[in-house]
Tab-separated table of C-alpha atoms in Angstrom:
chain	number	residue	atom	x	y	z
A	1	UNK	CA	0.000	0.000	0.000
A	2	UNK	CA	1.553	3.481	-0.674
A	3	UNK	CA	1.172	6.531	1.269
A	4	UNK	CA	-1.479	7.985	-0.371
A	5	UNK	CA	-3.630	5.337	-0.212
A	6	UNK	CA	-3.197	4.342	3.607
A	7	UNK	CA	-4.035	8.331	4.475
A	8	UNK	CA	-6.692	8.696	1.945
A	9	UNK	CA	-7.822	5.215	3.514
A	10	UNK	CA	-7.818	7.061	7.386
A	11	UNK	CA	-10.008	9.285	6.479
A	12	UNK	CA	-13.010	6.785	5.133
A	13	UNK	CA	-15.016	5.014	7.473
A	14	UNK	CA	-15.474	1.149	7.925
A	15	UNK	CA	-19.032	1.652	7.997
A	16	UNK	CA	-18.139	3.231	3.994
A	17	UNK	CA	-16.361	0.895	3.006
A	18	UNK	CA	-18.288	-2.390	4.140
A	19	UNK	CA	-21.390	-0.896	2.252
A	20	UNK	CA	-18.865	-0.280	-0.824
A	21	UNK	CA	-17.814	-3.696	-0.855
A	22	UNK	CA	-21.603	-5.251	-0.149
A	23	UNK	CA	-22.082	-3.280	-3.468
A	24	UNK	CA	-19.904	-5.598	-4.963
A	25	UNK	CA	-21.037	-8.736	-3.654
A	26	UNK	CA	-18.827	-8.848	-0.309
A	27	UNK	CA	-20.836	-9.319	2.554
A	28	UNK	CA	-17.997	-11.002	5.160
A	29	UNK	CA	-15.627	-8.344	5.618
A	30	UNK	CA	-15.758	-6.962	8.566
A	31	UNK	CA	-14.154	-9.073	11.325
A	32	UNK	CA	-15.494	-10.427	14.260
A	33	UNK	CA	-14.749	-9.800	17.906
A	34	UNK	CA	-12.087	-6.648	17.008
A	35	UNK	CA	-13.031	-3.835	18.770
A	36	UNK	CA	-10.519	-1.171	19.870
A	37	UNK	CA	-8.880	-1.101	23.144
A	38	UNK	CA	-9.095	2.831	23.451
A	39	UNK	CA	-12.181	4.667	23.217
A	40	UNK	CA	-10.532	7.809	21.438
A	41	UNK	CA	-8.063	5.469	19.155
A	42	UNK	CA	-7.854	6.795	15.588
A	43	UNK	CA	-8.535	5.050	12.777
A	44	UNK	CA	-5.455	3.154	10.922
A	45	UNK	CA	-5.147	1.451	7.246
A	46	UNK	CA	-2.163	-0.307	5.883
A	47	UNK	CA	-1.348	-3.886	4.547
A	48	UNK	CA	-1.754	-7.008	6.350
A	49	UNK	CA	0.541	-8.998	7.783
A	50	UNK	CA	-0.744	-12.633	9.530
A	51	UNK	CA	0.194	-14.803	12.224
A	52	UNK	CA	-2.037	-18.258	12.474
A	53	UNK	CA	-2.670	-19.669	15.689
A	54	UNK	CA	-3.973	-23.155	15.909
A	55	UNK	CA	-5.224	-25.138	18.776
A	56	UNK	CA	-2.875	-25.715	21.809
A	57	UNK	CA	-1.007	-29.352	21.144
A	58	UNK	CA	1.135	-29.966	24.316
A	59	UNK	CA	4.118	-31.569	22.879
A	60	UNK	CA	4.196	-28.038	21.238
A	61	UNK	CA	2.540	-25.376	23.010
A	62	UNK	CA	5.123	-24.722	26.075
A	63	UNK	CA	7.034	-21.975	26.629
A	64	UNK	CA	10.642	-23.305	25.020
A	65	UNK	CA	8.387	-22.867	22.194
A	66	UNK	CA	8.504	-19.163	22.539
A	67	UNK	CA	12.460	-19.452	21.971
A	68	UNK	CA	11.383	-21.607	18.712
A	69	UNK	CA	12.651	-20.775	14.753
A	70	UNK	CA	8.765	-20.422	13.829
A	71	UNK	CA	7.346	-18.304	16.711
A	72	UNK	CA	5.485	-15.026	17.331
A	73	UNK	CA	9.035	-13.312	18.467
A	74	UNK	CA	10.406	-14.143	15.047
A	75	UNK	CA	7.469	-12.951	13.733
A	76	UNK	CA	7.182	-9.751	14.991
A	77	UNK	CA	10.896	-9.715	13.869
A	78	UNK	CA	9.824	-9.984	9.711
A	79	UNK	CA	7.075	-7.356	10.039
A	80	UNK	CA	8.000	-3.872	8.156
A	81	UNK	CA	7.229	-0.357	9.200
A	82	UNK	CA	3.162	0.315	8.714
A	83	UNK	CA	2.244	-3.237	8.328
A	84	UNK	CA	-1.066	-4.156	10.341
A	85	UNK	CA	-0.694	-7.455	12.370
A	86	UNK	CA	-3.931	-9.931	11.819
A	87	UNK	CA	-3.422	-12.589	13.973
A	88	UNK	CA	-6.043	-15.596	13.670
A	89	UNK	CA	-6.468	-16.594	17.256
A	90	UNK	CA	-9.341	-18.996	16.867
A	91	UNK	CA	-11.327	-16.261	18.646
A	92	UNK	CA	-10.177	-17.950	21.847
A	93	UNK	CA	-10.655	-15.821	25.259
A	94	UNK	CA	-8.991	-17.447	27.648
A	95	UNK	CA	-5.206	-17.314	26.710
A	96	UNK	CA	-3.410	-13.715	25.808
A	97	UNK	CA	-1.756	-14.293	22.082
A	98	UNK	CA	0.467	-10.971	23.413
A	99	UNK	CA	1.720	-9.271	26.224
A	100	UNK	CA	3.270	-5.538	26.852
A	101	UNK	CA	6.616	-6.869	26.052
A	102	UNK	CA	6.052	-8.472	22.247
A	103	UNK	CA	3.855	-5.529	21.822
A	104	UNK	CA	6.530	-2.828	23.032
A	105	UNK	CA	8.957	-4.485	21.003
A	106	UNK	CA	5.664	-3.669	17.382
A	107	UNK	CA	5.716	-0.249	18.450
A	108	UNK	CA	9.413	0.409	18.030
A	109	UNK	CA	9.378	-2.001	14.533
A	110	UNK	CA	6.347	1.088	13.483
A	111	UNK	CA	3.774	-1.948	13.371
A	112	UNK	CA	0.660	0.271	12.590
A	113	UNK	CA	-1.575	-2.075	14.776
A	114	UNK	CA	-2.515	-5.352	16.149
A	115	UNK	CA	-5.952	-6.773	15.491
A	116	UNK	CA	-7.291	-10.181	16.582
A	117	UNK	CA	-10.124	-12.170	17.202
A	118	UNK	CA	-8.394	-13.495	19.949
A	119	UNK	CA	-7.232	-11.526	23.632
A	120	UNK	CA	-4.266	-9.786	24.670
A	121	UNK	CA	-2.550	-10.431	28.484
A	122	UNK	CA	-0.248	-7.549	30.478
A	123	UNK	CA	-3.124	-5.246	29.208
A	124	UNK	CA	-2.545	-2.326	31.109
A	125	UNK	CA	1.290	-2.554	30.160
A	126	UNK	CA	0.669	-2.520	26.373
A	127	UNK	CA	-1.911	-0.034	26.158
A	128	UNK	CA	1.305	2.030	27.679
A	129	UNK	CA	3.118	1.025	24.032
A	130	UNK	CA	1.254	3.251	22.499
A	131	UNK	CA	0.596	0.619	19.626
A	132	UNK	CA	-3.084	0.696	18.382
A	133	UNK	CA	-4.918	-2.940	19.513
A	134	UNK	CA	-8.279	-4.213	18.726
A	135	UNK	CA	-9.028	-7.494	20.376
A	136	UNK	CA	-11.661	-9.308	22.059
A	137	UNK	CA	-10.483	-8.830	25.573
A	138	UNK	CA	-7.910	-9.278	27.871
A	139	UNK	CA	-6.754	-12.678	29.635
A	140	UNK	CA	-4.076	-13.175	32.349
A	141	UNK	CA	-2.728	-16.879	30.857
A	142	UNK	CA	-0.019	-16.487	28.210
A	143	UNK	CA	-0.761	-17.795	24.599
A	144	UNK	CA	0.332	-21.412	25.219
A	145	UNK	CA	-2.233	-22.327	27.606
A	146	UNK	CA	-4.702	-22.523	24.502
A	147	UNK	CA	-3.597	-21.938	21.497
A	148	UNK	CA	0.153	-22.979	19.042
A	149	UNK	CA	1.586	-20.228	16.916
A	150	UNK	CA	2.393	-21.781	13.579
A	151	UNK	CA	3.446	-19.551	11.269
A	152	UNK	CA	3.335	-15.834	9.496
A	153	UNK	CA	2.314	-14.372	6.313
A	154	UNK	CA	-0.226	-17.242	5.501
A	155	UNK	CA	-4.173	-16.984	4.828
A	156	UNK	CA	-6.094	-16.882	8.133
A	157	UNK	CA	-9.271	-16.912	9.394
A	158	UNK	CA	-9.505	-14.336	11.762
A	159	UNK	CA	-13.015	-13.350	13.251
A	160	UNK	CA	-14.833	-15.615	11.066
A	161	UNK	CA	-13.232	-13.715	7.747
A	162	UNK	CA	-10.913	-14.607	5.197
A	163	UNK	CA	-7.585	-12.598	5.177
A	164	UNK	CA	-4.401	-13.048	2.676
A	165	UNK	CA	-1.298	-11.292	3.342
A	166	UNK	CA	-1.030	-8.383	1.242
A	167	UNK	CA	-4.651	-7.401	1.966
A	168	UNK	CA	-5.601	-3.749	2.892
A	169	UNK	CA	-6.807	-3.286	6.286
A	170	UNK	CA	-9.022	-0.613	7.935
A	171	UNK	CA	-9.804	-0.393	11.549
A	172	UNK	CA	-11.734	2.309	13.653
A	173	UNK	CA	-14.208	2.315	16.625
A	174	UNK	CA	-16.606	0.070	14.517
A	175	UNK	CA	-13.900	-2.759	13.965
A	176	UNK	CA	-11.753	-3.506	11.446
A	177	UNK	CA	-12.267	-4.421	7.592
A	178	UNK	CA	-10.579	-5.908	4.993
A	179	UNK	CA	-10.376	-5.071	1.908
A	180	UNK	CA	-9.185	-7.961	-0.935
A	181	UNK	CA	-5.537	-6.386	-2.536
A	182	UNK	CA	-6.861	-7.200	-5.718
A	183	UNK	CA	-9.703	-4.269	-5.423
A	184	UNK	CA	-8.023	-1.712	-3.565
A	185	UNK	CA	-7.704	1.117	-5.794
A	186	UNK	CA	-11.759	0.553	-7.187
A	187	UNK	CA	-12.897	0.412	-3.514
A	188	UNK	CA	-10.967	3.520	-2.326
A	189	UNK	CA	-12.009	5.654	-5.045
A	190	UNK	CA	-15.681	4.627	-4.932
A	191	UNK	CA	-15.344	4.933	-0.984
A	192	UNK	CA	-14.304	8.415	-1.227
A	193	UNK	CA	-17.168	9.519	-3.795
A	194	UNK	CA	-19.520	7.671	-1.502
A	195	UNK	CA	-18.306	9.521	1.838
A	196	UNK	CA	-18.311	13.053	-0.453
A	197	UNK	CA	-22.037	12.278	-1.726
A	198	UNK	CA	-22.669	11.354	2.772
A	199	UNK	CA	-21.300	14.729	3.971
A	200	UNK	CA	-23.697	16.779	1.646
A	201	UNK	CA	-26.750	14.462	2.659
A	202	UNK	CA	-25.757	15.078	5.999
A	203	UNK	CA	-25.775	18.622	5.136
A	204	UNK	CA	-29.139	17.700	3.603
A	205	UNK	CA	-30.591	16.341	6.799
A	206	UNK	CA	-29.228	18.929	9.289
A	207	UNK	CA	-31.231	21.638	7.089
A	208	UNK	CA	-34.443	19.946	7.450
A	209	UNK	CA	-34.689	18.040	4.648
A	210	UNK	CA	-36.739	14.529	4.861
A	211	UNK	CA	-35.245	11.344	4.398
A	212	UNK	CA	-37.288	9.480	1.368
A	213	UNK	CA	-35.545	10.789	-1.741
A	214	UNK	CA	-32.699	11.898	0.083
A	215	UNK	CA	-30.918	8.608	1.527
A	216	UNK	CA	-30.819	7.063	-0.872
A	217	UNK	CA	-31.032	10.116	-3.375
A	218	UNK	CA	-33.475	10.283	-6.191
A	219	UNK	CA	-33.073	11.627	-9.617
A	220	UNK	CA	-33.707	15.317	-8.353
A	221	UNK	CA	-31.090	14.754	-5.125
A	222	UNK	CA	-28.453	12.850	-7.512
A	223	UNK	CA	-28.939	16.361	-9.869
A	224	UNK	CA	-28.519	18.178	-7.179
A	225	UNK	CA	-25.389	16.926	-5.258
A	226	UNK	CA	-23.369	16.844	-8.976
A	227	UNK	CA	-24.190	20.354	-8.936
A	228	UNK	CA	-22.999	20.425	-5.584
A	229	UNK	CA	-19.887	18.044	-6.314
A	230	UNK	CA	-19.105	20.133	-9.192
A	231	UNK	CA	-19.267	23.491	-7.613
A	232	UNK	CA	-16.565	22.270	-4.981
A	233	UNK	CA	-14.434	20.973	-7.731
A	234	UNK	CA	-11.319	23.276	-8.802
């Protein structure tokens, strides 16, 4: 994702974009059990990059593990500066996938966020990172006790949706969507028409106007906010 498209991606809401993409027959986008940690946290966008958990095997799952070639440490070790980490944690609640320390260690890297279906432990401690989380909820037990990390930069499930690394991520205080690489540059553009035609509807609303004809517009409201849309233009 370049630079232009991650900010011009801040500034467009998930709600925009999930109806964008329903428009174009994707309906299971938006994914479950991410919400953000911080009530004022602003919205982020950037390029996905996965981690798959499976369940907890205990031959496997023990802490040497966490020393291991494969693991999340080595992980968070390949990610590159604005990447947003999707890690497919089963949506299990009861073991934290991360705690302050893996996270501290995101925030220098310039991870742009950590969203999972799954929980986070040391909670208090990595909200101090300063690196954007949505999650399900915290859990004291550390990743082990439930769950096996087996690898990075994969396809995962996480909260029930499909996600392939190189996807285009958008998160705010409605959750977080993906949006397929393949129809990046179609969905951003129509997004930002689509949030342009909003704000005069809004406009619309606040003067008095009634809602059938408006949202969605007619033929005489479609007339009227190209007029609009032109008049802005420069």
């Amino acid at each position: 994702m370049d630079a232009q498209t991650r900010q011009t991606l801040e500034t467009i809401s998930t709600a925009t974009l999930t109806t964008v993409l329903l428009r174009k027959g994707l309906r299971n986008v938006w994914l479950r059990g991410a919400f953000p940690r911080q009530p004022s946290q602003k919205r982020v966008a950037g390029t996905a990059f996965t981690l798959r958990f499976v369940p907890a095997r205990e031959d496997l799952a023990t802490p040497a593990s966490w020393a291991a070639p494969i693991s999340t440490r080595a992980a968070i070790e390949a990610m590159e500066d604005g990447v947003i980490a999707v890690a497919d944690a089963m949506g299990v609640t009861d073991a934290g996938i991360f705690g302050d320390i893996l996270c501290a260690r995101m925030a220098k890297r310039k991870v742009g966020a950590l969203i999972t279906d799954g929980v986070l432990r040391d909670m208090e401690g990595v909200l101090a990172t300063g690196l954007p989380v949505w999650c399900a909820g915290a859990a004291a037990p550390p990743s082990v006790a439930g769950l096996t990390f087996v690898n990075w930069q994969e396809p995962i499930a996480c909260g029930g949706v499909a996600i392939f690394p190189g996807d285009a991520i958008v998160a705010d205080g409605d959750g977080a969507v993906v949006i397929p690489q393949a129809l990046l540059a179609e969905v951003t553009q129509t997004a930002v028409e689509q949030e342009m035609q909003e704000s005069w509807i809004m406009g619309e609303v606040e003067k008095g106007a009634p809602l059938p004809g408006l949202y969605p517009p007619n033929d005489e409201n479609k007339a009227r906010y190209a007029a609009w849309r032109k008049a802005r233009k420069p």
